[in-house]
Coordinates of C-alpha atoms in Angstrom, one line a residue:
X290 CA 0.0 0.0 0.0
X291 CA 1.4 3.4 -1.0
X292 CA 1.8 6.1 1.6
X293 CA 1.1 9.1 -0.6
X294 CA 1.4 11.5 2.3
X295 CA 5.1 10.5 2.6
X296 CA 5.8 11.7 -0.9
X297 CA 6.9 15.3 -1.5
X298 CA 4.2 17.6 -2.7
X299 CA 6.0 18.0 -6.0
X300 CA 6.4 14.3 -6.6
X301 CA 2.8 13.6 -5.7
X302 CA 1.5 16.3 -7.9
X303 CA 3.7 15.1 -10.8
X304 CA 2.4 11.5 -10.5
X305 CA -1.2 12.6 -10.4
X306 CA -0.7 15.0 -13.3
X307 CA 1.0 12.4 -15.4
X308 CA -1.8 9.9 -14.7
X309 CA -4.7 12.2 -15.6
X310 CA -2.8 13.6 -18.6
X311 CA -2.0 10.2 -20.2
X312 CA -4.9 8.0 -19.0
X313 CA -8.0 10.1 -18.9
X314 CA -9.9 9.6 -22.2
X315 CA -9.8 12.6 -24.5
X316 CA -13.5 12.4 -25.4
X317 CA -14.5 12.8 -21.7
X318 CA -12.5 16.0 -21.0
X319 CA -14.4 19.1 -20.0
X320 CA -17.8 17.5 -20.7
X321 CA -20.6 20.1 -20.9
X322 CA -23.1 17.6 -19.4
X323 CA -23.2 15.3 -16.4
X324 CA -22.7 11.8 -17.9
X325 CA -24.6 8.6 -16.9
X326 CA -22.5 5.9 -15.4
X327 CA -22.6 3.8 -18.5
X328 CA -20.7 6.6 -20.4
X329 CA -17.9 6.7 -17.9
X330 CA -17.9 3.2 -16.5
X331 CA -14.6 2.3 -18.3
X332 CA -12.9 5.3 -16.6
X333 CA -14.3 4.4 -13.2
X334 CA -13.0 0.8 -13.6
X335 CA -9.5 2.2 -14.3
X336 CA -9.6 4.4 -11.2
X337 CA -11.0 1.6 -9.1
X338 CA -8.2 -0.8 -10.2
X339 CA -5.6 1.9 -9.3
X340 CA -7.2 2.6 -5.9
X341 CA -7.9 6.2 -6.7
X342 CA -11.7 6.3 -6.5
X343 CA -11.8 7.8 -3.0
X344 CA -8.8 10.1 -2.4
X345 CA -10.1 11.5 0.8
X346 CA -11.1 8.2 2.5
X347 CA -8.8 6.5 5.0
X348 CA -6.7 3.7 3.4
X349 CA -8.3 1.2 5.8
X350 CA -11.6 1.7 4.0
X351 CA -10.2 1.5 0.5
X352 CA -9.2 5.1 0.0
X353 CA -6.0 6.9 -0.7
X354 CA -5.8 8.4 2.8
X355 CA -4.7 11.8 1.5
X356 CA -4.1 14.7 3.9
X357 CA -5.7 18.0 3.2
X358 CA -2.8 19.3 1.1
X359 CA -2.5 16.3 -1.1
X360 CA -6.2 16.1 -1.5
X361 CA -6.2 19.7 -2.8
X362 CA -3.5 18.9 -5.3
X363 CA -5.5 15.8 -6.5
X364 CA -8.6 17.8 -7.1
X365 CA -6.7 20.6 -8.7
X366 CA -5.2 18.2 -11.2
X367 CA -8.5 16.7 -11.9
X368 CA -9.9 20.1 -12.8
X369 CA -6.8 21.0 -14.8
X370 CA -7.3 18.0 -17.1
X371 CA -11.1 18.3 -17.4
X372 CA -11.8 15.1 -15.4
X373 CA -15.5 14.7 -15.0
X374 CA -16.9 14.4 -11.5
X375 CA -18.9 11.4 -12.6
X376 CA -21.2 9.6 -10.2
X377 CA -19.4 10.6 -7.1
X378 CA -22.1 11.3 -4.6
X379 CA -21.4 8.0 -2.9
X380 CA -17.7 8.8 -2.5
X381 CA -18.0 12.5 -1.7
X382 CA -21.0 12.6 0.5
X383 CA -22.5 9.4 1.9
X384 CA -19.3 7.4 2.2
X385 CA -17.6 9.9 4.5
X386 CA -20.7 10.1 6.7
X387 CA -20.8 6.3 7.0
X388 CA -17.1 6.2 7.9
X389 CA -17.6 8.9 10.6
X390 CA -21.0 8.0 12.0
X391 CA -21.9 4.5 10.6
X392 CA -21.8 1.1 12.4
X393 CA -19.2 -1.5 11.7
X394 CA -21.8 -3.5 9.8
X395 CA -22.8 -0.4 7.6
X396 CA -19.1 0.2 6.8
X397 CA -18.5 -3.4 5.9
X398 CA -21.5 -3.6 3.6
X399 CA -21.8 -0.1 2.0
X400 CA -18.3 1.2 1.5
X401 CA -17.0 -1.5 -0.9
X402 CA -20.2 -1.1 -3.0
X403 CA -19.7 2.6 -3.1
X404 CA -16.1 2.2 -4.4
X405 CA -17.1 -0.3 -7.0
X406 CA -20.2 1.7 -8.0
X407 CA -22.3 -1.4 -7.5
X408 CA -24.5 1.1 -5.8
X409 CA -24.8 4.5 -7.4
X410 CA -26.0 7.3 -5.2
X411 CA -28.0 10.5 -5.4
X412 CA -28.6 13.1 -2.8
X413 CA -32.1 13.7 -1.3
X414 CA -31.7 17.1 0.4
X415 CA -33.6 19.9 -1.4
X416 CA -37.3 20.1 -1.5
X417 CA -39.8 22.6 -3.1
X418 CA -39.9 24.6 0.1
X419 CA -36.5 23.7 1.5
X420 CA -33.5 24.6 -0.7
X421 CA -30.9 26.9 0.7
X422 CA -32.9 26.9 3.9
X423 CA -32.7 23.1 4.1
X424 CA -34.0 22.9 7.7
X425 CA -37.5 23.6 6.4
X426 CA -37.7 20.1 4.9
X427 CA -41.0 18.3 5.2
X428 CA -40.4 14.8 3.8
X429 CA -41.1 12.5 6.7
X430 CA -40.2 9.0 7.8
X431 CA -42.2 7.1 10.4
X432 CA -41.1 3.9 12.0
X433 CA -43.3 0.9 11.4
X434 CA -41.9 -2.3 12.9
X435 CA -38.4 -2.5 11.6
X436 CA -38.8 -0.1 8.7
X437 CA -39.0 3.6 8.0
X438 CA -42.0 4.5 5.9
X439 CA -41.2 7.6 3.8
X440 CA -43.6 10.2 2.3
X441 CA -42.7 13.5 0.6
X442 CA -40.8 15.0 -2.3
X443 CA -37.3 15.9 -3.1
X444 CA -36.3 18.2 -6.0
X445 CA -33.2 19.1 -8.0
X446 CA -31.9 15.6 -7.3
X447 CA -28.9 15.3 -9.6
X448 CA -29.0 12.1 -11.7
X449 CA -31.7 10.4 -9.7
X450 CA -32.8 8.6 -12.8
X451 CA -29.4 6.9 -13.1
X452 CA -29.1 6.0 -9.4
X453 CA -29.7 2.8 -7.4
X454 CA -29.9 4.4 -4.0
X455 CA -30.6 7.8 -2.4
X456 CA -29.3 9.2 0.9
X457 CA -31.8 11.4 2.5
X458 CA -32.5 13.9 5.2
X459 CA -36.0 13.3 6.5
X460 CA -38.1 14.6 9.4
X461 CA -38.5 11.9 12.0
X462 CA -39.7 14.1 14.9
X463 CA -42.2 16.8 13.7
X464 CA -42.7 18.0 17.3
X465 CA -39.0 18.9 17.8
X466 CA -38.8 22.5 19.2
X467 CA -36.3 23.7 16.6
X468 CA -36.5 23.0 12.8
X469 CA -32.9 21.8 12.7
X470 CA -33.8 19.1 15.3
X471 CA -35.8 16.0 14.5
X472 CA -34.1 15.3 11.2
X473 CA -32.5 12.0 10.4
X474 CA -30.1 10.6 7.8
X475 CA -31.2 7.4 6.0
X476 CA -30.3 5.3 3.1
X477 CA -33.0 4.3 0.7
X478 CA -33.2 1.9 -2.3
X479 CA -34.6 3.6 -5.4
X480 CA -36.0 0.4 -7.1
X481 CA -39.2 0.0 -5.2
X482 CA -42.9 0.8 -5.9
X483 CA -43.1 3.8 -3.5
X484 CA -40.4 5.8 -5.4
X485 CA -41.1 7.8 -8.5
X486 CA -38.5 9.8 -10.5
X487 CA -39.4 12.5 -13.0
X488 CA -36.6 14.2 -14.9
X489 CA -36.4 18.0 -15.2
X490 CA -35.3 19.3 -18.6
X491 CA -33.0 22.3 -18.3
X492 CA -32.8 25.2 -20.7
X493 CA -29.8 23.5 -22.3
X494 CA -31.9 20.5 -23.0
X495 CA -30.2 18.3 -20.4
X496 CA -32.0 16.1 -17.9
X497 CA -29.5 15.7 -15.1
X498 CA -31.9 17.1 -12.5
X499 CA -34.9 15.2 -11.2
X500 CA -37.9 15.3 -8.9
X501 CA -38.3 12.3 -6.6
X502 CA -41.6 11.4 -5.0
X503 CA -42.0 9.1 -2.1
X504 CA -45.4 7.4 -1.4
X505 CA -45.0 4.9 1.5
X506 CA -41.5 4.1 0.3
X507 CA -39.7 1.9 2.7
X508 CA -36.2 1.2 4.0
X509 CA -35.0 -0.9 6.9
X510 CA -34.3 0.8 10.2
X511 CA -30.7 -0.5 10.0
X512 CA -30.2 2.0 7.2
X513 CA -30.4 4.9 9.6
X514 CA -26.9 6.4 9.8
X515 CA -25.9 7.9 13.1
X516 CA -28.5 8.7 15.8
X517 CA -32.2 9.2 15.2
X518 CA -33.0 12.9 14.9
X519 CA -29.3 13.9 14.7
X520 CA -29.0 14.0 10.9
X521 CA -28.7 17.8 10.6
X522 CA -25.5 17.9 12.6
X523 CA -24.0 15.1 10.5
X524 CA -24.9 16.7 7.2
X525 CA -23.2 20.0 8.3
X526 CA -20.0 18.2 9.1
X527 CA -19.0 18.0 5.4
X528 CA -19.7 21.6 4.4
X529 CA -16.4 23.4 5.1
X530 CA -14.3 21.4 2.6
X531 CA -17.2 21.3 0.1
X532 CA -17.2 25.1 0.1
X533 CA -13.5 25.2 -0.8
X534 CA -14.1 22.6 -3.5
X535 CA -17.1 24.3 -5.0
X536 CA -15.3 27.6 -4.8
X537 CA -12.2 26.4 -6.8
X538 CA -11.0 28.9 -9.4
X539 CA -11.0 26.4 -12.3
X540 CA -14.7 27.1 -13.1
X541 CA -14.0 30.7 -14.0
X542 CA -10.5 30.1 -15.4
X543 CA -11.7 27.5 -17.9
X544 CA -14.6 29.8 -19.0
X545 CA -12.1 32.7 -19.4
X546 CA -9.9 30.5 -21.5
X547 CA -12.8 29.5 -23.7
X548 CA -13.8 33.2 -24.1
X549 CA -10.3 34.2 -25.0
X550 CA -9.9 31.5 -27.7
X551 CA -13.3 32.3 -29.2
X552 CA -12.8 36.1 -29.1
X553 CA -9.4 35.9 -30.8
X554 CA -10.7 33.8 -33.6
X555 CA -13.7 36.1 -34.0
X556 CA -11.5 39.3 -34.0
X557 CA -13.2 40.7 -30.9
X558 CA -9.9 42.0 -29.4
X559 CA -9.9 44.7 -32.1
X560 CA -12.8 46.3 -30.2
X561 CA -11.4 48.4 -27.3
X562 CA -14.6 48.2 -25.4
X563 CA -14.5 44.4 -25.5
X564 CA -10.8 44.5 -24.4
X565 CA -11.7 46.6 -21.3
X566 CA -14.5 44.2 -20.3
X567 CA -12.3 41.2 -20.9
X568 CA -9.5 42.7 -18.7
X569 CA -12.1 43.4 -16.0
X570 CA -13.2 39.7 -15.8
X571 CA -9.6 38.5 -16.2
X572 CA -8.6 40.5 -13.1
X573 CA -11.6 39.1 -11.2
X574 CA -10.4 35.6 -12.0
X575 CA -6.8 36.4 -10.8
X576 CA -8.1 38.0 -7.6
X577 CA -10.3 35.0 -6.8
X578 CA -7.4 32.6 -7.5
X579 CA -5.3 34.6 -4.9
X580 CA -8.1 34.3 -2.3
X581 CA -8.5 30.6 -3.0
X582 CA -4.7 30.1 -2.5
X583 CA -5.1 31.7 0.9
X584 CA -7.7 29.2 2.0
X585 CA -5.8 26.3 0.4
X586 CA -2.8 27.2 2.5
X587 CA -5.0 27.0 5.6
X588 CA -6.0 23.5 4.6
X589 CA -2.4 22.5 3.9
X590 CA -1.5 23.7 7.5
X591 CA -4.5 21.6 8.8
X592 CA -6.1 24.8 10.1
X593 CA -9.9 24.9 10.4
X594 CA -11.8 27.0 8.0
X595 CA -13.9 29.9 9.1
X596 CA -17.2 31.2 7.8
X597 CA -15.3 33.5 5.5
X598 CA -14.7 30.6 3.1
X599 CA -18.2 31.4 1.8
X600 CA -16.5 34.3 -0.2
X601 CA -15.0 31.7 -2.6
X602 CA -18.3 30.4 -3.8
X603 CA -19.8 33.8 -4.2
X604 CA -16.9 35.2 -6.1
X605 CA -16.2 32.3 -8.5
X606 CA -19.9 31.7 -9.5
X607 CA -20.6 35.4 -10.1
X608 CA -17.4 35.8 -12.1
X609 CA -18.3 32.7 -14.1
X610 CA -21.7 34.3 -14.9
X611 CA -20.1 37.5 -16.0
X612 CA -17.7 35.7 -18.3
X613 CA -20.6 33.7 -19.9
X614 CA -22.5 36.9 -20.4
X615 CA -19.5 38.4 -22.2
X616 CA -19.4 35.2 -24.3
X617 CA -22.9 35.8 -25.5
X618 CA -22.1 39.4 -26.4
X619 CA -18.8 38.4 -28.2
X620 CA -20.9 36.0 -30.4
X621 CA -23.0 38.9 -31.6
X622 CA -26.1 37.8 -33.5
X623 CA -25.1 34.2 -33.1
X624 CA -25.1 34.4 -29.3
X625 CA -28.6 32.9 -29.1
X626 CA -27.8 30.0 -31.4
X627 CA -28.0 26.4 -29.9
X628 CA -25.0 24.3 -30.6
X629 CA -21.3 25.0 -31.2
X630 CA -20.3 28.2 -33.0
X631 CA -17.3 27.6 -35.3
X632 CA -14.5 30.1 -35.5
X633 CA -11.8 28.6 -37.6
X634 CA -11.2 25.1 -36.2
X635 CA -12.5 26.1 -32.7
X636 CA -16.1 25.4 -31.7
X637 CA -17.8 26.8 -28.6
X638 CA -21.4 26.3 -27.5
X639 CA -21.7 29.7 -25.9
X640 CA -25.4 29.2 -25.0
X641 CA -24.8 25.9 -23.3
X642 CA -22.0 27.5 -21.2
X643 CA -24.3 30.5 -20.4
X644 CA -27.0 28.1 -19.2
X645 CA -24.6 26.1 -17.2
X646 CA -23.6 29.2 -15.3
X647 CA -27.1 30.2 -14.3
X648 CA -27.7 27.8 -11.4
X649 CA -24.2 28.0 -9.9
X650 CA -25.1 30.9 -7.7
X651 CA -28.0 28.8 -6.3
X652 CA -26.6 25.3 -5.7
X653 CA -24.4 24.5 -2.8
X654 CA -26.1 27.2 -0.7
X655 CA -27.4 30.2 -2.6
X656 CA -25.2 33.2 -2.8
X657 CA -27.8 35.2 -0.8
X658 CA -27.4 32.7 2.0
X659 CA -23.6 32.8 1.8
X660 CA -23.8 36.6 2.1
X661 CA -26.0 36.2 5.2
X662 CA -23.4 33.9 6.7
X663 CA -20.6 36.4 6.0
X664 CA -22.6 39.3 7.4
X665 CA -23.4 37.5 10.7
X666 CA -20.4 35.3 11.3
X667 CA -17.6 37.5 9.8
X668 CA -18.8 41.1 10.1
X669 CA -20.9 40.6 13.2
X670 CA -24.0 42.3 11.8
X671 CA -27.4 41.6 13.3
X672 CA -29.6 38.9 11.6

């Protein structure tokens, strides 16, 4: 078993970079859509064989056991080479919670199946009335015998139609004095009569988001992870690192590179007004990257992250949106055209990138919520 943490940072990054550069399939780089598992299964098998499916998991559970610094390098190289996230909800979300809060039996059963993608997971958090304010969720689970009986609805459930299981936050004590209390974390099979999945078609014509309806759906009580009514605390335990990951600069950097390539081919840099606007967003990208590096250094020193990490997500998503708006303008009359626009031998689907940028300020905790966090926890302003 390789101790990656014993390697120098430079050697580790070099090894990871070489692997993704040479082994990751060219046709999967920088996909504009979220692929189904069948599309990326061959890549997943290669990662699984190498033992690189779960870089953050402890080695004893089949992961790479990377420390915070090495993990950051790993993700940065993935983004550098356009490696698709794939079907990683099991690895990124439910697996770490089972490792931290699950029973020995749950770890022995679920973790190998997550690594192999024998079970493919989706996340059942958001509801029509509980998105950024997730504690408002109303989907309930009532214990009957040795099972939970589940009724309610989840929405914006990514790739639910391509999943075998869903991990859910459900209300198990509707009489709890605070809305954050009385919530539990359970694991539910999707292939049962009480679960109905309906896809949601986005403006770009993709169907990666879904609604999931539960009508007396069932799951064994042994699929409760952690304590009953303590699911809210568990779910929050993953948020700090997620906010660093979701706030990484590559989202805006990649879009800026696409804009520059297209604009040069289309002769837009002959326009001084366009040049000024391009320089403005380019500086925003550089400033954000400097801020990201500051938080990354904190992780490398194993220091806890404060509420100010919310700045990353706000900055990168709003900069991403500004870049895509400039793409539309740079395309002129063709900016509203579906499909790739060709400039020389370069093709860019500006409308698809524009649509992709729209929800980024909403998912992962809306930017309005992130600003509230900053105002209260960082600036000390009243709620």
